[in-house]
Amino acid sequence: MISIRLKDGSQREYPEGISLLQVAEDISPKLAKNAMAAVFNGKISDLNSQVKEDGCLELLDFEDERAREVYRHSSAHVMAQAVKRLWPESKLAIGPAIDKGFYYDFDSGHTFTPEDFAAIEEEMKRIIKADYPIVRKELSREEALQFFSEHSEDYKLELIEDLPEDAVISTYQQGEFVDLCAGPHLPSTGRLKAIKVMSLAGAYWRGSEKNPMLQRVYATSFPKKSMLDDYLQKLEEAKKRDHRRLGRELGLFVVLDEGPGFPFFLPKGMVLRNELENFWREEHRKAGYQEIRTPIILSRELWERSGHWDHYKDNMYFTTIDEGDYAIKPMNCPGGLLVYKQNLHSYKELPLRMGEMGLVHRHEMSGVLHGLMRVRAFTQDDAHIFMLPEQIIDEIKGVMDLVDRFYSLFGFPYHVELSTKPEKAMGSDEIWEVATNALIKALEERGMEYKVNEGDGAFYGPKIDFHLQDSLDRTWQCGTIQLDFQMPEKFDLTYVGEDGGKHRPVMIHRVIYGSIERFIGILTEHFGGAFPLWLAPVQVRVLPITQRSQDYARQVVTELEQAGIRVEADFRSEKIGYKIREGQLQKIPYLLVLGDREAEEGTVSVRHRKEGDLGAKLLEEFKQTIVKEIKDKVL
């Protein structure tokens, strides 16, 4: 018998060799039905795996990211099987799960088109209905090479040849279909429910232009049709909310051919941007930050000293000044370090918090540029905190509190990820361990759950990333906290300690918006252009019904302007219904309709963007209401 401890702490005994699926069925048939994979003794496994030792078991359903990956990777195998049935000469490349879906790359004599999607989906449904067991088999290197050679799967042969000599090589079979795969997978194809083939793209084998161009078929899958329908509906909604279209229609921003990757902000976009920056400055002043500004161009020697030249030069722009080499800054931190060095600091001054709205430039390939989401020039809301070693935990928690204040204000839920030492990194393993443990301690003291991304830290230190979730259930990595022991060493930063000697401070790099431009793009799509009142470029539009009410309309505009409200009037000789529709299309929060009665009584007829007609209100009453709503930053 073997002993299995469950996630709730309970313990059960089973005969050796029982499968994880059988264990799940014994615990609860419903649990077994919903389970897609398991974690046994820390390793994610197929439910069909047999248990031969004592251990801890966690069963994963679709709510868990790891289970979703298993579900969609199994879906990719089903799609590949369908394509092989329909076009047998197609050769298999790779088919991973990705965020919200999966893809498979094929080398096929058939050119796929959207007209093929229905046939692929129907064949996938037949495979799902057949409910083939998905069976894992381990092979020797020779067996694997022989099998895929006999089936003319050249890309699989290349993958096998590149595996380490001691690698475990496995295949998964469902019906007649066999694929090279490490797994894990669902127990059978019948576990899949709702599938949808989405789109096509070209992709070089292994991402190299020297290799063949393959055909990539994208798709998605969910365990319920209602979940698929909801996802597809949100995709349609995302198209309507595309920030590039809304930016132009609402007069916020444009990206022009004359400056690819370099956005232009229009007057209304500048209002939105300035409100975000004003709020940032106000909150940072309250949190004890001082604002600085550093140059856009700095010498090559500085970038070599900071390590950016070695780790980042492919993404930098360069220039020559007076026969010397200079670079346009891709990051703000070296400038912040130079500001710190301008004075001799005492331990009594620390922590020293310095914030900067710093314009940076990074070279991006033209193919990845995307509105405000991926640009070549953007403003980071950077801050650098210089502190004593014993202040690290409190300062990290302070940044977490500030991030929470910002994201909560905009209605963004978020989750946290911890990234550890990358392959190319500065500094010793010991320093990295100290820094990583400090981040972990801060997260645990604040009671925050987090996911670990091994090897994904910055080259100078581990980091905590904040991933916010928008109204369409998409996630965006915006805020970050990076703990750095390296830069203070490289730039010889010191402070005078209590003992009168010189000591090395520790440094935090952090952003909250991340990039102002990208954050505006996210906000535009999150709110569909209907920004909260305090952010709206135009907060009120006054709509006189006739020429007789235009003088009163001007009076209303003046009073609202004097109260600090952003207001404009539509004096065009159009019908009032047309003016109202125009105001609604411009997503203006409040429309004030003014006729003869309103002029006589000193009232305004109020139409709210969401709530519709609110009826007549005294102008003074409306003004007080809206001023309070702006001040309270109501969503």
CSV table of C-alpha atoms in Angstrom, one decimal, residues 287-522:
chain,number,residue,atom,x,y,z
A,287,ALA,CA,4.5,58.9,-0.5
A,288,GLY,CA,7.7,60.9,0.1
A,289,TYR,CA,9.2,60.9,-3.5
A,290,GLN,CA,11.2,63.7,-5.0
A,291,GLU,CA,10.9,64.3,-8.8
A,292,ILE,CA,13.9,64.5,-11.0
A,293,ARG,CA,14.6,64.7,-14.8
A,294,THR,CA,17.6,63.2,-16.5
A,295,PRO,CA,19.0,63.7,-20.1
A,296,ILE,CA,17.8,61.6,-23.0
A,297,ILE,CA,21.3,61.2,-24.5
A,298,LEU,CA,24.2,60.0,-22.4
A,299,SER,CA,27.7,58.7,-23.1
A,300,ARG,CA,28.7,55.2,-24.2
A,301,GLU,CA,31.0,54.9,-21.2
A,302,LEU,CA,28.0,55.3,-18.9
A,303,TRP,CA,26.0,52.6,-20.6
A,304,GLU,CA,29.1,50.3,-20.5
A,305,ARG,CA,29.4,50.9,-16.8
A,306,SER,CA,25.8,50.2,-16.1
A,307,GLY,CA,25.9,46.9,-18.2
A,308,HIS,CA,23.2,48.0,-20.6
A,309,TRP,CA,25.8,48.1,-23.5
A,310,ASP,CA,26.5,44.4,-23.1
A,311,HIS,CA,23.0,43.3,-22.3
A,312,TYR,CA,20.8,45.7,-24.3
A,313,LYS,CA,22.7,47.4,-27.1
A,314,ASP,CA,20.7,45.6,-29.8
A,315,ASN,CA,17.6,47.6,-28.6
A,316,MET,CA,19.4,51.0,-28.4
A,317,TYR,CA,19.8,54.0,-30.7
A,318,PHE,CA,23.2,55.6,-31.0
A,319,THR,CA,24.7,58.9,-32.1
A,320,THR,CA,28.1,60.7,-32.3
A,321,ILE,CA,28.7,64.0,-30.6
A,322,ASP,CA,32.1,65.8,-30.9
A,323,GLU,CA,33.6,62.5,-32.1
A,324,GLY,CA,32.4,60.7,-29.0
A,325,ASP,CA,29.9,57.8,-28.9
A,326,TYR,CA,26.6,58.4,-27.2
A,327,ALA,CA,23.3,56.5,-26.8
A,328,ILE,CA,19.7,57.5,-26.5
A,329,LYS,CA,18.6,56.1,-23.1
A,330,PRO,CA,16.5,52.9,-23.2
A,331,MET,CA,16.2,53.1,-19.4
A,332,ASN,CA,16.3,55.8,-16.8
A,333,CYS,CA,18.3,54.1,-14.0
A,334,PRO,CA,21.8,55.2,-14.9
A,335,GLY,CA,20.7,58.9,-14.9
A,336,GLY,CA,19.1,58.3,-11.5
A,337,LEU,CA,22.3,56.9,-10.2
A,338,LEU,CA,24.3,59.9,-11.3
A,339,VAL,CA,21.8,62.2,-9.5
A,340,TYR,CA,22.3,60.3,-6.3
A,341,LYS,CA,26.1,60.7,-6.7
A,342,GLN,CA,25.8,64.5,-6.7
A,343,ASN,CA,25.7,64.7,-3.0
A,344,LEU,CA,27.3,63.0,0.0
A,345,HIS,CA,24.4,61.2,1.8
A,346,SER,CA,24.0,60.2,5.4
A,347,TYR,CA,22.2,57.1,6.7
A,348,LYS,CA,19.7,59.6,8.2
A,349,GLU,CA,18.6,60.6,4.7
A,350,LEU,CA,17.7,57.1,3.6
A,351,PRO,CA,15.5,55.9,2.2
A,352,LEU,CA,15.8,58.4,-0.6
A,353,ARG,CA,13.0,58.1,-3.1
A,354,MET,CA,13.5,59.7,-6.5
A,355,GLY,CA,10.8,59.6,-9.2
A,356,GLU,CA,11.1,60.5,-12.9
A,357,MET,CA,8.7,60.7,-15.8
A,358,GLY,CA,11.5,59.6,-18.1
A,359,LEU,CA,11.3,59.5,-21.9
A,360,VAL,CA,13.1,56.4,-23.2
A,361,HIS,CA,13.7,55.0,-26.7
A,362,ARG,CA,14.0,51.3,-27.6
A,363,HIS,CA,14.5,49.8,-31.1
A,364,GLU,CA,11.6,47.5,-31.9
A,365,MET,CA,11.2,45.6,-35.1
A,366,SER,CA,8.5,47.2,-37.4
A,367,GLY,CA,6.5,43.9,-37.4
A,368,VAL,CA,5.8,44.1,-33.6
A,369,LEU,CA,4.8,47.7,-33.4
A,370,HIS,CA,1.1,48.1,-32.3
A,371,GLY,CA,-0.5,51.4,-31.6
A,372,LEU,CA,0.5,52.6,-28.1
A,373,MET,CA,1.0,49.0,-26.8
A,374,ARG,CA,4.3,48.5,-28.6
A,375,VAL,CA,6.2,51.7,-29.5
A,376,ARG,CA,9.8,52.9,-30.0
A,377,ALA,CA,9.5,55.9,-27.7
A,378,PHE,CA,7.6,56.0,-24.4
A,379,THR,CA,7.6,57.6,-21.0
A,380,GLN,CA,8.3,55.4,-18.0
A,381,ASP,CA,7.0,56.5,-14.6
A,382,ASP,CA,10.2,55.4,-13.1
A,383,ALA,CA,11.4,55.7,-9.5
A,384,HIS,CA,14.6,54.7,-7.8
A,385,ILE,CA,14.7,54.1,-4.1
A,386,PHE,CA,18.1,54.1,-2.3
A,387,MET,CA,18.0,52.6,1.1
A,388,LEU,CA,19.7,50.8,4.0
A,389,PRO,CA,19.7,47.0,3.9
A,390,GLU,CA,17.4,46.9,6.9
A,391,GLN,CA,14.9,49.1,5.1
A,392,ILE,CA,14.4,46.7,2.1
A,393,ILE,CA,11.3,44.9,3.3
A,394,ASP,CA,9.4,48.0,4.3
A,395,GLU,CA,10.2,49.9,1.1
A,396,ILE,CA,9.1,47.0,-1.1
A,397,LYS,CA,5.8,46.8,0.9
A,398,GLY,CA,5.5,50.6,0.5
A,399,VAL,CA,5.7,50.2,-3.3
A,400,MET,CA,3.1,47.4,-3.2
A,401,ASP,CA,0.7,49.7,-1.4
A,402,LEU,CA,1.2,52.4,-3.9
A,403,VAL,CA,0.6,50.0,-6.8
A,404,ASP,CA,-2.5,48.8,-5.2
A,405,ARG,CA,-3.8,52.4,-4.7
A,406,PHE,CA,-3.3,53.1,-8.4
A,407,TYR,CA,-4.8,49.8,-9.8
A,408,SER,CA,-7.8,49.9,-7.4
A,409,LEU,CA,-8.6,53.4,-8.6
A,410,PHE,CA,-9.0,52.2,-12.2
A,411,GLY,CA,-10.9,49.1,-11.2
A,412,PHE,CA,-8.1,46.7,-12.2
A,413,PRO,CA,-7.8,43.3,-10.4
A,414,TYR,CA,-4.2,42.1,-10.6
A,415,HIS,CA,-1.9,39.2,-9.8
A,416,VAL,CA,1.8,39.1,-8.9
A,417,GLU,CA,4.7,37.1,-10.4
A,418,LEU,CA,8.2,36.8,-9.0
A,419,SER,CA,11.1,36.4,-11.5
A,420,THR,CA,14.4,35.0,-10.5
A,421,LYS,CA,18.0,35.1,-11.8
A,422,PRO,CA,18.3,34.9,-15.6
A,423,GLU,CA,21.0,33.0,-17.5
A,424,LYS,CA,22.9,36.2,-18.4
A,425,ALA,CA,23.1,38.2,-15.1
A,426,MET,CA,25.5,40.4,-13.2
A,427,GLY,CA,26.6,39.4,-9.7
A,428,SER,CA,27.1,36.3,-7.6
A,429,ASP,CA,24.6,33.7,-6.8
A,430,GLU,CA,24.8,34.6,-3.1
A,431,ILE,CA,23.8,38.2,-3.8
A,432,TRP,CA,20.9,37.1,-6.0
A,433,GLU,CA,19.7,34.7,-3.3
A,434,VAL,CA,19.7,37.5,-0.7
A,435,ALA,CA,17.7,39.8,-3.1
A,436,THR,CA,15.3,37.1,-4.1
A,437,ASN,CA,14.6,36.1,-0.5
A,438,ALA,CA,13.9,39.7,0.4
A,439,LEU,CA,11.3,39.9,-2.3
A,440,ILE,CA,9.7,36.7,-1.1
A,441,LYS,CA,9.7,37.9,2.5
A,442,ALA,CA,8.0,41.2,1.5
A,443,LEU,CA,5.3,39.3,-0.5
A,444,GLU,CA,4.7,36.9,2.4
A,445,GLU,CA,4.5,39.6,5.0
A,446,ARG,CA,1.9,41.4,2.9
A,447,GLY,CA,0.0,38.2,2.4
A,448,MET,CA,0.2,38.2,-1.4
A,449,GLU,CA,0.0,35.1,-3.5
A,450,TYR,CA,2.5,34.9,-6.3
A,451,LYS,CA,3.7,32.8,-9.2
A,452,VAL,CA,7.4,32.1,-9.7
A,453,ASN,CA,9.0,32.7,-13.2
A,454,GLU,CA,12.4,31.0,-13.0
A,455,GLY,CA,15.1,32.8,-14.8
A,456,ASP,CA,13.0,35.8,-15.9
A,457,GLY,CA,14.5,38.5,-13.8
A,458,ALA,CA,16.3,41.7,-15.0
A,459,PHE,CA,20.0,41.2,-15.6
A,460,TYR,CA,20.8,43.2,-12.4
A,461,GLY,CA,18.3,41.8,-10.0
A,462,PRO,CA,15.1,39.7,-9.3
A,463,LYS,CA,11.8,41.4,-9.7
A,464,ILE,CA,8.1,41.4,-8.7
A,465,ASP,CA,5.8,42.0,-11.7
A,466,PHE,CA,2.1,43.2,-11.4
A,467,HIS,CA,-0.2,41.8,-14.1
A,468,LEU,CA,-3.5,43.7,-14.2
A,469,GLN,CA,-6.7,42.3,-15.7
A,470,ASP,CA,-8.9,44.5,-17.8
A,471,SER,CA,-12.7,44.4,-18.5
A,472,LEU,CA,-12.2,41.9,-21.3
A,473,ASP,CA,-10.3,39.4,-19.0
A,474,ARG,CA,-7.0,40.2,-20.7
A,475,THR,CA,-3.8,40.6,-18.6
A,476,TRP,CA,-1.2,43.3,-19.0
A,477,GLN,CA,2.2,43.4,-17.2
A,478,CYS,CA,2.6,47.0,-16.0
A,479,GLY,CA,4.1,47.6,-12.6
A,480,THR,CA,7.4,46.1,-11.5
A,481,ILE,CA,9.7,46.2,-8.4
A,482,GLN,CA,13.3,45.2,-9.1
A,483,LEU,CA,15.7,44.8,-6.2
A,484,ASP,CA,19.3,45.7,-7.2
A,485,PHE,CA,22.6,45.2,-5.3
A,486,GLN,CA,24.6,45.5,-8.6
A,487,MET,CA,24.2,49.1,-9.8
A,488,PRO,CA,25.2,50.7,-6.5
A,489,GLU,CA,28.4,48.6,-6.7
A,490,LYS,CA,29.1,49.5,-10.3
A,491,PHE,CA,28.6,53.2,-9.7
A,492,ASP,CA,30.3,53.2,-6.4
A,493,LEU,CA,27.3,54.6,-4.5
A,494,THR,CA,27.9,55.2,-0.8
A,495,TYR,CA,26.3,56.7,2.3
A,496,VAL,CA,27.9,57.7,5.6
A,497,GLY,CA,26.8,55.2,8.2
A,498,GLU,CA,26.2,55.7,11.9
A,499,ASP,CA,29.8,54.6,12.5
A,500,GLY,CA,31.2,57.5,10.3
A,501,GLY,CA,32.3,55.0,7.6
A,502,LYS,CA,31.2,54.7,4.0
A,503,HIS,CA,28.7,52.0,3.2
A,504,ARG,CA,26.9,50.7,0.1
A,505,PRO,CA,23.1,51.4,-0.3
A,506,VAL,CA,20.7,49.0,-1.8
A,507,MET,CA,18.5,50.1,-4.7
A,508,ILE,CA,14.9,49.5,-5.9
A,509,HIS,CA,13.9,50.2,-9.5
A,510,ARG,CA,10.1,50.4,-9.9
A,511,VAL,CA,7.3,51.6,-12.2
A,512,ILE,CA,3.5,51.6,-11.7
A,513,TYR,CA,2.0,52.7,-15.0
A,514,GLY,CA,5.0,51.1,-16.7
A,515,SER,CA,4.7,53.1,-19.8
A,516,ILE,CA,2.3,56.1,-19.8
A,517,GLU,CA,1.6,55.5,-23.5
A,518,ARG,CA,0.8,51.8,-23.1
A,519,PHE,CA,-1.2,52.4,-19.9
A,520,ILE,CA,-3.4,54.9,-21.9
A,521,GLY,CA,-3.8,52.3,-24.6
A,522,ILE,CA,-4.9,49.8,-21.9
